[in-house]
Amino acid sequence: MANVVVIGAQWGDEGKGKITDLLSRSADVVVRYQGGVNAGHTIVVDGQVLKLHLIPSGILYPDTTCLIGSGTVVDPKVLLGELEMLAGNGIDASGLKVASTAHVTLPYHRLLDQAMEQQRGKARIGTTGRGIGPTYSDKAERSGLRMIDLLDEDHLRERLAGPIAAKNLLLERIHGIDPLDPDEVLAEYADYGRRLSAHVVDCTRSIHDAARARKNILFEGAQGTLLDLDHGTYPYVTSSNPVAGGACIGAGVGPTLIDRVIGVAKAYTTRVGEGPFPTELEGSLSDHLCDRGGEYGTTTGRRRRCGWFDGVIGRYAVEVNGLDCLAITKLDVLDELDEIQVCVAYELDGVEVDHFPSSASEFARCKPVFRTLPGWQTSTADCRRLEDLPETAMAYLRFLADLMEVPIAIVSLGASRDQTIVVEDPIHGPKRALLSA
């Protein structure tokens, strides 16, 4: 029996959806513990491309129970759209459970998110404009609405009155946006409540019932370590805690329930939005990685910024998450390169440092110190065992394992489920893998 947290070890977009989908085969319960519709997972099953924003990847397995935990913020309109999309693809999502205590994204959250980002001008953060930050702000200010509030229209009217009046003042007087009609918002969200009522439950109780029954629980994070509100590249971060510790808060469990933490990292690095990116590439190399890797955001469609693998932020992710092992994705994207660079340290104001600086201004001044490794210049897309990989590809993976001081348990070589090498059983196996430091 094992309860496992899967997190992103970079700036998000590491391919967690595929890895979560892979691990869900061994899970009885999958819990999404933070973030909102600003996240996006793309899963390819038998050539079928499925894009999810809120619903956990485990929904593709009929015997797996999927929960959206209290730490997630839920846009009911998007959630209903995902349920309809899955039904249209012949996937039964009727067993999905949504925490009654999860906070709700409302129309004014989206409008304020977009207006505030525009107001920032050159200092913009790069938000998706989906209302995530304002939803979490209201949660912290204790003026937010939760899923349980949608289930009773009279109660919803009472809970909505104060917040919508206050937000309309902001929209109209500060941002010059037409105010929302309270009656229209009430009618819309009361309807969402009726349509989602069968899914709304006490998720924390469901999780602990599963734990008492000794079921395997997989906790799925959104975004990535460097986007964590407390431990990321602030202020260019998300509004929640994607790190492994966030699973305890977002799902309502104690740390003793967690048996293992698996980090997901690309064989190179990408970032969406603004903020420092020491290993960022420009020109033909960046275009090459972007084109081969399909580096466009699942949620926004924005082109991702691409760069070499950054071992400094990798080691930091190992520390703040307590990683037991790594899944390396998109190794095949590097197949055609004659040489590959890896950042092993930074140069900061003329001094070499091997740690991630907490100061945003210092991080912006960091220059990468690279080690150059030979490429393999042959396709790895059809490799299914370690021994199928070119020796130089194996050497690259060993270098990453040594650099990050954590074993590599999974290697992904494409978007499809079968394009994966499992080095050890990442849930039940020992902490050391064949590709270990």
Tab-separated table of C-alpha atoms in Angstrom:
chain	number	residue	atom	x	y	z
A	1	MET	CA	0.000	0.000	0.000
A	2	ALA	CA	1.293	3.426	-0.873
A	3	ASN	CA	-0.017	6.988	-0.869
A	4	VAL	CA	1.914	9.057	-3.392
A	5	VAL	CA	2.185	12.753	-4.279
A	6	VAL	CA	3.068	13.693	-7.883
A	7	ILE	CA	4.464	17.210	-8.319
A	8	GLY	CA	6.070	19.304	-11.039
A	9	ALA	CA	9.768	19.889	-10.411
A	10	GLN	CA	10.138	22.939	-12.690
A	11	TRP	CA	7.750	25.755	-13.738
A	12	GLY	CA	4.852	23.466	-14.565
A	13	ASP	CA	4.025	21.907	-17.951
A	14	GLU	CA	6.394	19.014	-17.204
A	15	GLY	CA	4.014	16.324	-18.461
A	16	LYS	CA	2.441	15.490	-15.093
A	17	GLY	CA	-0.814	14.501	-16.790
A	18	LYS	CA	0.775	11.572	-18.566
A	19	ILE	CA	2.684	10.442	-15.476
A	20	THR	CA	-0.405	10.742	-13.273
A	21	ASP	CA	-2.362	8.786	-15.859
A	22	LEU	CA	0.338	6.081	-15.804
A	23	LEU	CA	0.384	5.861	-12.004
A	24	SER	CA	-3.404	5.925	-11.781
A	25	ARG	CA	-3.426	2.307	-12.958
A	26	SER	CA	-2.148	1.394	-9.493
A	27	ALA	CA	-4.288	3.910	-7.601
A	28	ASP	CA	-7.704	3.404	-6.088
A	29	VAL	CA	-8.206	7.133	-5.470
A	30	VAL	CA	-6.759	10.198	-7.250
A	31	VAL	CA	-7.004	13.592	-5.531
A	32	ARG	CA	-6.400	16.971	-7.167
A	33	TYR	CA	-5.258	19.164	-4.271
A	34	GLN	CA	-4.680	22.751	-5.523
A	35	GLY	CA	-4.872	25.201	-8.413
A	36	GLY	CA	-7.792	25.752	-10.732
A	37	VAL	CA	-8.548	26.014	-14.427
A	38	ASN	CA	-5.198	27.749	-14.905
A	39	ALA	CA	-3.773	24.225	-15.016
A	40	GLY	CA	-3.967	21.905	-17.987
A	41	HIS	CA	-3.157	18.239	-18.531
A	42	THR	CA	-2.996	16.721	-22.008
A	43	ILE	CA	-3.336	12.944	-22.180
A	44	VAL	CA	-3.071	10.848	-25.333
A	45	VAL	CA	-4.836	7.469	-25.227
A	46	ASP	CA	-4.913	5.311	-28.361
A	47	GLY	CA	-4.336	8.424	-30.465
A	48	GLN	CA	-7.170	10.274	-28.721
A	49	VAL	CA	-6.106	13.645	-27.246
A	50	LEU	CA	-7.908	14.619	-24.056
A	51	LYS	CA	-7.335	17.969	-22.323
A	52	LEU	CA	-8.306	18.344	-18.694
A	53	HIS	CA	-8.093	21.375	-16.416
A	54	LEU	CA	-9.870	20.371	-13.214
A	55	ILE	CA	-10.753	16.683	-13.387
A	56	PRO	CA	-7.890	14.369	-12.293
A	57	SER	CA	-6.261	12.238	-14.965
A	58	GLY	CA	-7.358	9.078	-13.163
A	59	ILE	CA	-10.894	9.600	-14.497
A	60	LEU	CA	-9.868	7.506	-17.520
A	61	TYR	CA	-9.802	4.376	-15.321
A	62	PRO	CA	-13.340	3.194	-14.471
A	63	ASP	CA	-12.342	1.648	-11.138
A	64	THR	CA	-10.491	4.747	-9.900
A	65	THR	CA	-12.278	7.263	-7.681
A	66	CYS	CA	-11.405	10.871	-8.558
A	67	LEU	CA	-11.698	13.740	-6.091
A	68	ILE	CA	-11.250	17.499	-6.455
A	69	GLY	CA	-10.007	18.559	-3.031
A	70	SER	CA	-10.690	21.577	-0.840
A	71	GLY	CA	-7.483	23.339	-1.847
A	72	THR	CA	-8.626	23.555	-5.474
A	73	VAL	CA	-10.649	26.501	-6.767
A	74	VAL	CA	-13.455	25.371	-9.047
A	75	ASP	CA	-14.946	27.108	-12.056
A	76	PRO	CA	-18.287	25.262	-12.348
A	77	LYS	CA	-18.789	26.203	-15.984
A	78	VAL	CA	-15.441	24.691	-16.989
A	79	LEU	CA	-16.050	21.635	-14.824
A	80	LEU	CA	-19.386	20.947	-16.489
A	81	GLY	CA	-17.752	21.400	-19.887
A	82	GLU	CA	-15.127	18.779	-19.012
A	83	LEU	CA	-17.790	16.357	-17.822
A	84	GLU	CA	-19.641	16.809	-21.123
A	85	MET	CA	-16.419	16.380	-23.118
A	86	LEU	CA	-15.612	13.120	-21.329
A	87	ALA	CA	-19.154	11.824	-21.826
A	88	GLY	CA	-18.880	12.671	-25.514
A	89	ASN	CA	-15.765	10.509	-25.676
A	90	GLY	CA	-17.470	7.570	-24.010
A	91	ILE	CA	-15.831	8.097	-20.595
A	92	ASP	CA	-18.024	7.731	-17.521
A	93	ALA	CA	-17.239	10.533	-15.057
A	94	SER	CA	-20.365	10.142	-12.945
A	95	GLY	CA	-18.255	9.040	-9.966
A	96	LEU	CA	-16.285	12.295	-9.811
A	97	LYS	CA	-16.403	13.911	-6.376
A	98	VAL	CA	-15.884	17.619	-5.651
A	99	ALA	CA	-15.123	18.938	-2.176
A	100	SER	CA	-18.038	20.824	-0.684
A	101	THR	CA	-15.468	23.197	0.829
A	102	ALA	CA	-13.656	23.994	-2.437
A	103	HIS	CA	-13.927	27.681	-3.332
A	104	VAL	CA	-15.752	28.824	-6.465
A	105	THR	CA	-14.474	31.073	-9.239
A	106	LEU	CA	-17.141	33.633	-10.172
A	107	PRO	CA	-17.440	36.000	-13.169
A	108	TYR	CA	-16.039	38.960	-11.246
A	109	HIS	CA	-12.907	36.980	-10.416
A	110	ARG	CA	-12.129	36.541	-14.118
A	111	LEU	CA	-12.866	40.182	-14.933
A	112	LEU	CA	-10.705	41.467	-12.080
A	113	ASP	CA	-7.878	39.082	-12.926
A	114	GLN	CA	-7.711	40.349	-16.505
A	115	ALA	CA	-8.138	44.003	-15.527
A	116	MET	CA	-5.400	43.875	-12.884
A	117	GLU	CA	-2.992	42.151	-15.240
A	118	GLN	CA	-3.589	44.816	-17.868
A	119	GLN	CA	-3.087	47.522	-15.248
A	120	ARG	CA	0.337	46.095	-14.327
A	121	GLY	CA	1.674	46.967	-17.775
A	122	LYS	CA	5.352	46.050	-18.092
A	123	ALA	CA	5.253	44.567	-14.579
A	124	ARG	CA	2.664	41.975	-15.613
A	125	ILE	CA	2.936	38.536	-14.057
A	126	GLY	CA	1.710	36.485	-17.007
A	127	THR	CA	-1.488	35.245	-15.375
A	128	THR	CA	-3.852	33.097	-17.427
A	129	GLY	CA	-6.696	35.533	-16.727
A	130	ARG	CA	-8.905	32.688	-15.476
A	131	GLY	CA	-9.665	34.367	-12.120
A	132	ILE	CA	-7.509	32.102	-9.980
A	133	GLY	CA	-5.654	34.765	-7.978
A	134	PRO	CA	-8.799	36.779	-7.107
A	135	THR	CA	-10.583	33.561	-6.078
A	136	TYR	CA	-7.782	32.671	-3.670
A	137	SER	CA	-7.695	36.304	-2.478
A	138	ASP	CA	-11.368	36.137	-1.530
A	139	LYS	CA	-10.713	32.823	0.187
A	140	ALA	CA	-7.992	34.437	2.309
A	141	GLU	CA	-10.179	37.472	2.974
A	142	ARG	CA	-12.999	35.116	4.037
A	143	SER	CA	-15.440	36.544	1.535
A	144	GLY	CA	-15.361	33.634	-0.915
A	145	LEU	CA	-18.130	31.247	-1.888
A	146	ARG	CA	-17.697	27.491	-1.679
A	147	MET	CA	-19.251	24.662	-3.647
A	148	ILE	CA	-21.664	23.906	-0.824
A	149	ASP	CA	-23.026	27.459	-1.125
A	150	LEU	CA	-24.278	26.693	-4.643
A	151	LEU	CA	-26.595	23.929	-3.488
A	152	ASP	CA	-29.214	26.153	-1.844
A	153	GLU	CA	-30.431	29.092	-3.931
A	154	ASP	CA	-31.704	31.123	-0.974
A	155	HIS	CA	-28.424	30.636	0.856
A	156	LEU	CA	-26.499	31.471	-2.307
A	157	ARG	CA	-28.449	34.727	-2.714
A	158	GLU	CA	-27.496	35.714	0.836
A	159	ARG	CA	-23.829	34.722	0.460
A	160	LEU	CA	-23.471	36.412	-2.933
A	161	ALA	CA	-25.021	39.778	-2.075
A	162	GLY	CA	-22.096	41.363	-0.225
A	163	PRO	CA	-19.230	40.152	-2.458
A	164	ILE	CA	-20.897	41.043	-5.751
A	165	ALA	CA	-21.775	44.542	-4.523
A	166	ALA	CA	-18.167	45.113	-3.479
A	167	LYS	CA	-16.737	43.685	-6.701
A	168	ASN	CA	-19.103	45.750	-8.850
A	169	LEU	CA	-17.728	48.898	-7.203
A	170	LEU	CA	-14.202	47.794	-8.099
A	171	LEU	CA	-15.133	46.871	-11.637
A	172	GLU	CA	-16.998	50.098	-12.346
A	173	ARG	CA	-15.072	52.764	-10.425
A	174	ILE	CA	-11.508	51.447	-10.559
A	175	HIS	CA	-11.367	49.510	-13.816
A	176	GLY	CA	-14.138	51.133	-15.880
A	177	ILE	CA	-15.916	47.833	-16.497
A	178	ASP	CA	-19.690	47.486	-16.562
A	179	PRO	CA	-21.012	45.969	-13.323
A	180	LEU	CA	-22.452	42.465	-13.239
A	181	ASP	CA	-26.174	41.844	-12.815
A	182	PRO	CA	-26.541	40.089	-9.427
A	183	ASP	CA	-29.717	38.297	-10.498
A	184	GLU	CA	-28.057	36.889	-13.623
A	185	VAL	CA	-25.055	35.654	-11.646
A	186	LEU	CA	-27.343	34.123	-9.024
A	187	ALA	CA	-29.414	32.298	-11.636
A	188	GLU	CA	-26.338	31.039	-13.460
A	189	TYR	CA	-24.580	29.686	-10.377
A	190	ALA	CA	-27.717	28.249	-8.799
A	191	ASP	CA	-28.133	26.270	-12.019
A	192	TYR	CA	-24.521	25.077	-11.760
A	193	GLY	CA	-25.243	23.977	-8.202
A	194	ARG	CA	-28.247	21.921	-9.320
A	195	ARG	CA	-26.282	20.275	-12.122
A	196	LEU	CA	-23.269	19.471	-9.939
A	197	SER	CA	-25.068	18.583	-6.710
A	198	ALA	CA	-24.585	14.837	-7.167
A	199	HIS	CA	-20.809	15.345	-7.267
A	200	VAL	CA	-20.441	17.603	-4.205
A	201	VAL	CA	-19.342	15.670	-1.092
A	202	ASP	CA	-17.145	15.824	1.993
A	203	CYS	CA	-13.923	14.913	0.177
A	204	THR	CA	-11.730	14.897	3.273
A	205	ARG	CA	-13.933	12.230	4.804
A	206	SER	CA	-13.833	10.243	1.560
A	207	ILE	CA	-10.022	10.360	1.562
A	208	HIS	CA	-9.754	9.161	5.155
A	209	ASP	CA	-12.305	6.412	4.530
A	210	ALA	CA	-10.103	5.236	1.643
A	211	ALA	CA	-6.998	5.417	3.830
A	212	ARG	CA	-8.644	3.334	6.560
A	213	ALA	CA	-9.559	0.770	3.912
A	214	ARG	CA	-5.848	0.689	2.968
A	215	LYS	CA	-6.496	1.863	-0.575
A	216	ASN	CA	-3.779	3.422	-2.746
A	217	ILE	CA	-4.187	7.210	-2.930
A	218	LEU	CA	-2.503	9.403	-5.524
A	219	PHE	CA	-2.328	13.154	-4.840
A	220	GLU	CA	-2.043	15.177	-8.047
A	221	GLY	CA	-0.628	18.705	-8.053
A	222	ALA	CA	-1.030	21.382	-10.709
A	223	GLN	CA	1.601	23.864	-11.953
A	224	GLY	CA	5.143	23.296	-10.611
A	225	THR	CA	7.533	23.904	-7.729
A	226	LEU	CA	8.934	27.196	-9.041
A	227	LEU	CA	5.378	28.556	-9.313
A	228	ASP	CA	4.625	27.884	-5.638
A	229	LEU	CA	3.239	30.938	-3.840
A	230	ASP	CA	5.698	30.594	-0.938
A	231	HIS	CA	8.648	28.772	-2.463
A	232	GLY	CA	8.639	29.816	-6.125
A	233	THR	CA	9.996	32.729	-8.143
A	234	TYR	CA	7.742	35.287	-6.447
A	235	PRO	CA	5.948	37.389	-7.676
A	236	TYR	CA	5.891	35.358	-10.906
A	237	VAL	CA	4.027	32.503	-9.261
A	238	THR	CA	0.585	30.980	-8.950
A	239	SER	CA	-1.731	31.638	-5.990
A	240	SER	CA	-1.516	28.247	-4.282
A	241	ASN	CA	1.035	25.664	-3.140
A	242	PRO	CA	1.943	23.084	-5.813
A	243	VAL	CA	4.772	21.666	-3.650
A	244	ALA	CA	4.287	18.290	-1.994
A	245	GLY	CA	3.368	19.859	1.350
A	246	GLY	CA	0.396	21.496	-0.359
A	247	ALA	CA	-1.167	18.054	-0.737
A	248	CYS	CA	-1.649	17.816	3.017
A	249	ILE	CA	-3.419	21.174	3.223
A	250	GLY	CA	-5.379	20.924	-0.025
A	251	ALA	CA	-6.612	17.393	0.646
A	252	GLY	CA	-6.955	17.642	4.433
A	253	VAL	CA	-4.492	14.914	5.431
A	254	GLY	CA	-1.513	14.782	7.759
A	255	PRO	CA	2.043	14.270	6.461
A	256	THR	CA	2.197	10.810	8.008
A	257	LEU	CA	-0.332	9.635	5.406
A	258	ILE	CA	2.124	10.342	2.557
A	259	ASP	CA	4.457	7.459	1.687
A	260	ARG	CA	6.259	8.808	-1.340
A	261	VAL	CA	6.793	11.912	-3.473
A	262	ILE	CA	7.488	11.669	-7.210
A	263	GLY	CA	8.746	14.700	-9.122
A	264	VAL	CA	8.192	15.221	-12.843
A	265	ALA	CA	10.743	17.167	-14.899
A	266	LYS	CA	11.322	17.626	-18.608
A	267	ALA	CA	14.660	16.652	-20.107
A	268	TYR	CA	14.965	20.397	-20.767
A	269	THR	CA	13.148	23.348	-19.171
A	270	THR	CA	10.156	25.447	-20.173
A	271	ARG	CA	8.337	28.378	-18.660
A	272	VAL	CA	5.070	30.156	-19.500
A	273	GLY	CA	4.511	33.779	-18.597
A	274	GLU	CA	6.880	36.382	-17.216
A	275	GLY	CA	9.835	36.155	-14.852
A	276	PRO	CA	13.549	35.255	-14.859
A	277	PHE	CA	14.618	32.111	-16.721
A	278	PRO	CA	18.427	31.658	-16.547
A	279	THR	CA	18.757	28.840	-19.107
A	280	GLU	CA	16.325	30.331	-21.640
A	281	LEU	CA	17.269	29.892	-25.288
A	282	GLU	CA	16.505	32.106	-28.249
A	283	GLY	CA	16.535	31.612	-31.990
A	284	SER	CA	16.707	28.287	-33.793
A	285	LEU	CA	17.428	26.111	-30.755
A	286	SER	CA	14.436	27.499	-28.885
A	287	ASP	CA	12.283	27.009	-32.004
A	288	HIS	CA	13.554	23.433	-32.327
A	289	LEU	CA	12.595	22.503	-28.752
A	290	CYS	CA	9.265	24.283	-29.032
A	291	ASP	CA	8.315	22.632	-32.323
A	292	ARG	CA	9.452	19.113	-31.422
A	293	GLY	CA	8.034	19.324	-27.917
A	294	GLY	CA	4.734	20.933	-28.912
A	295	GLU	CA	5.401	23.619	-26.347
A	296	TYR	CA	2.130	25.488	-26.322
A	297	GLY	CA	0.045	25.866	-23.170
A	298	THR	CA	-2.913	23.516	-22.716
A	299	THR	CA	-4.907	26.263	-21.005
A	300	THR	CA	-3.942	29.420	-22.913
A	301	GLY	CA	-2.286	28.177	-26.095
A	302	ARG	CA	0.638	30.492	-25.347
A	303	ARG	CA	4.043	29.482	-26.658
A	304	ARG	CA	6.274	28.259	-23.861
A	305	ARG	CA	9.729	29.702	-23.374
A	306	CYS	CA	12.321	26.927	-23.797
A	307	GLY	CA	15.786	26.411	-22.337
A	308	TRP	CA	18.328	23.840	-21.232
A	309	PHE	CA	17.824	21.663	-18.156
A	310	ASP	CA	18.441	23.666	-14.976
A	311	GLY	CA	20.016	21.511	-12.284
A	312	VAL	CA	19.981	24.308	-9.709
A	313	ILE	CA	16.206	24.600	-9.638
A	314	GLY	CA	16.090	20.815	-9.946
A	315	ARG	CA	18.045	20.323	-6.726
A	316	TYR	CA	15.877	22.951	-5.062
A	317	ALA	CA	12.758	21.027	-6.106
A	318	VAL	CA	14.235	17.846	-4.622
A	319	GLU	CA	14.747	19.636	-1.301
A	320	VAL	CA	11.464	21.511	-0.871
A	321	ASN	CA	9.377	18.518	-1.964
A	322	GLY	CA	11.424	15.744	-0.381
A	323	LEU	CA	11.483	13.871	-3.693
A	324	ASP	CA	12.005	10.128	-3.598
A	325	CYS	CA	12.442	9.768	-7.355
A	326	LEU	CA	11.994	11.537	-10.685
A	327	ALA	CA	10.084	10.995	-13.884
A	328	ILE	CA	11.949	12.546	-16.827
A	329	THR	CA	9.680	13.445	-19.739
A	330	LYS	CA	10.195	14.393	-23.384
A	331	LEU	CA	13.671	12.880	-23.669
A	332	ASP	CA	12.852	12.264	-27.347
A	333	VAL	CA	12.684	16.022	-28.000
A	334	LEU	CA	16.496	16.094	-27.685
A	335	ASP	CA	17.026	13.242	-30.174
A	336	GLU	CA	18.346	15.338	-33.070
A	337	LEU	CA	20.827	17.505	-31.145
A	338	ASP	CA	24.556	16.903	-31.510
A	339	GLU	CA	25.272	18.333	-28.062
A	340	ILE	CA	23.189	19.221	-25.005
A	341	GLN	CA	23.906	21.663	-22.230
A	342	VAL	CA	22.936	21.334	-18.574
A	343	CYS	CA	23.064	24.149	-16.029
A	344	VAL	CA	25.036	22.944	-12.991
A	345	ALA	CA	25.406	26.279	-11.148
A	346	TYR	CA	24.821	30.019	-11.503
A	347	GLU	CA	27.191	32.934	-11.703
A	348	LEU	CA	25.819	35.733	-9.531
A	349	ASP	CA	27.695	39.040	-9.610
A	350	GLY	CA	30.907	37.241	-10.550
A	351	VAL	CA	30.584	34.513	-7.887
A	352	GLU	CA	29.580	30.927	-8.656
A	353	VAL	CA	26.632	29.704	-6.586
A	354	ASP	CA	24.952	26.313	-6.587
A	355	HIS	CA	21.710	27.261	-4.846
A	356	PHE	CA	18.453	28.912	-5.845
A	357	PRO	CA	18.423	32.516	-4.502
A	358	SER	CA	15.345	33.674	-2.608
A	359	SER	CA	15.768	37.252	-3.857
A	360	ALA	CA	13.913	37.894	-7.114
A	361	SER	CA	16.410	40.567	-8.128
A	362	GLU	CA	19.337	38.228	-7.491
A	363	PHE	CA	17.687	35.441	-9.461
A	364	ALA	CA	17.199	37.834	-12.371
A	365	ARG	CA	20.984	38.485	-12.377
A	366	CYS	CA	21.940	34.798	-12.356
A	367	LYS	CA	23.806	33.493	-15.384
A	368	PRO	CA	23.954	29.751	-16.022
A	369	VAL	CA	27.159	27.739	-15.684
A	370	PHE	CA	26.850	24.947	-18.229
A	371	ARG	CA	28.261	21.479	-18.705
A	372	THR	CA	28.136	20.248	-22.294
A	373	LEU	CA	27.217	16.628	-22.993
A	374	PRO	CA	27.144	14.771	-26.319
A	375	GLY	CA	23.798	14.134	-27.998
A	376	TRP	CA	22.735	10.801	-29.475
A	377	GLN	CA	21.259	11.935	-32.824
A	378	THR	CA	18.991	8.955	-33.189
A	379	SER	CA	15.315	8.423	-32.416
A	380	THR	CA	14.354	7.159	-28.968
A	381	ALA	CA	10.599	7.245	-29.627
A	382	ASP	CA	10.344	3.468	-29.970
A	383	CYS	CA	12.530	2.574	-26.976
A	384	ARG	CA	10.658	0.589	-24.341
A	385	ARG	CA	13.541	-0.676	-22.172
A	386	LEU	CA	16.625	1.023	-20.782
A	387	GLU	CA	18.842	-1.169	-22.897
A	388	ASP	CA	17.098	0.157	-26.005
A	389	LEU	CA	18.347	3.688	-25.323
A	390	PRO	CA	21.550	4.952	-26.976
A	391	GLU	CA	24.457	4.952	-24.544
A	392	THR	CA	24.791	8.735	-24.761
A	393	ALA	CA	21.115	9.091	-23.798
A	394	MET	CA	21.756	6.816	-20.827
A	395	ALA	CA	24.777	8.915	-19.920
A	396	TYR	CA	22.622	12.054	-20.030
A	397	LEU	CA	20.069	10.519	-17.664
A	398	ARG	CA	22.794	9.341	-15.287
A	399	PHE	CA	24.242	12.850	-15.300
A	400	LEU	CA	20.864	14.316	-14.311
A	401	ALA	CA	20.431	11.735	-11.551
A	402	ASP	CA	23.903	12.501	-10.178
A	403	LEU	CA	23.344	16.246	-10.416
A	404	MET	CA	19.983	16.169	-8.620
A	405	GLU	CA	20.977	13.393	-6.228
A	406	VAL	CA	17.725	11.505	-6.722
A	407	PRO	CA	16.951	8.343	-8.714
A	408	ILE	CA	15.119	8.425	-12.026
A	409	ALA	CA	12.274	5.941	-11.983
A	410	ILE	CA	10.364	6.789	-15.180
A	411	VAL	CA	11.502	7.959	-18.614
A	412	SER	CA	8.890	9.269	-21.049
A	413	LEU	CA	9.642	9.306	-24.777
A	414	GLY	CA	6.466	10.675	-26.310
A	415	ALA	CA	2.879	11.594	-25.581
A	416	SER	CA	1.311	8.117	-25.804
A	417	ARG	CA	0.923	5.862	-22.789
A	418	ASP	CA	3.122	3.133	-24.256
A	419	GLN	CA	6.027	5.509	-24.942
A	420	THR	CA	7.316	5.070	-21.416
A	421	ILE	CA	10.111	3.209	-19.659
A	422	VAL	CA	9.449	2.334	-16.018
A	423	VAL	CA	12.839	1.758	-14.406
A	424	GLU	CA	11.342	0.546	-11.155
A	425	ASP	CA	7.864	0.354	-9.712
A	426	PRO	CA	7.619	3.989	-8.602
A	427	ILE	CA	4.946	3.283	-6.006
A	428	HIS	CA	5.970	0.007	-4.418
A	429	GLY	CA	9.652	-0.226	-5.283
A	430	PRO	CA	12.762	0.805	-3.312
A	431	LYS	CA	13.834	4.426	-3.221
A	432	ARG	CA	16.950	3.760	-5.288
A	433	ALA	CA	16.478	3.082	-8.997
A	434	LEU	CA	18.762	1.709	-11.688
A	435	LEU	CA	19.460	5.257	-12.867
A	436	SER	CA	20.623	6.483	-9.475
A	437	ALA	CA	23.246	8.802	-8.117
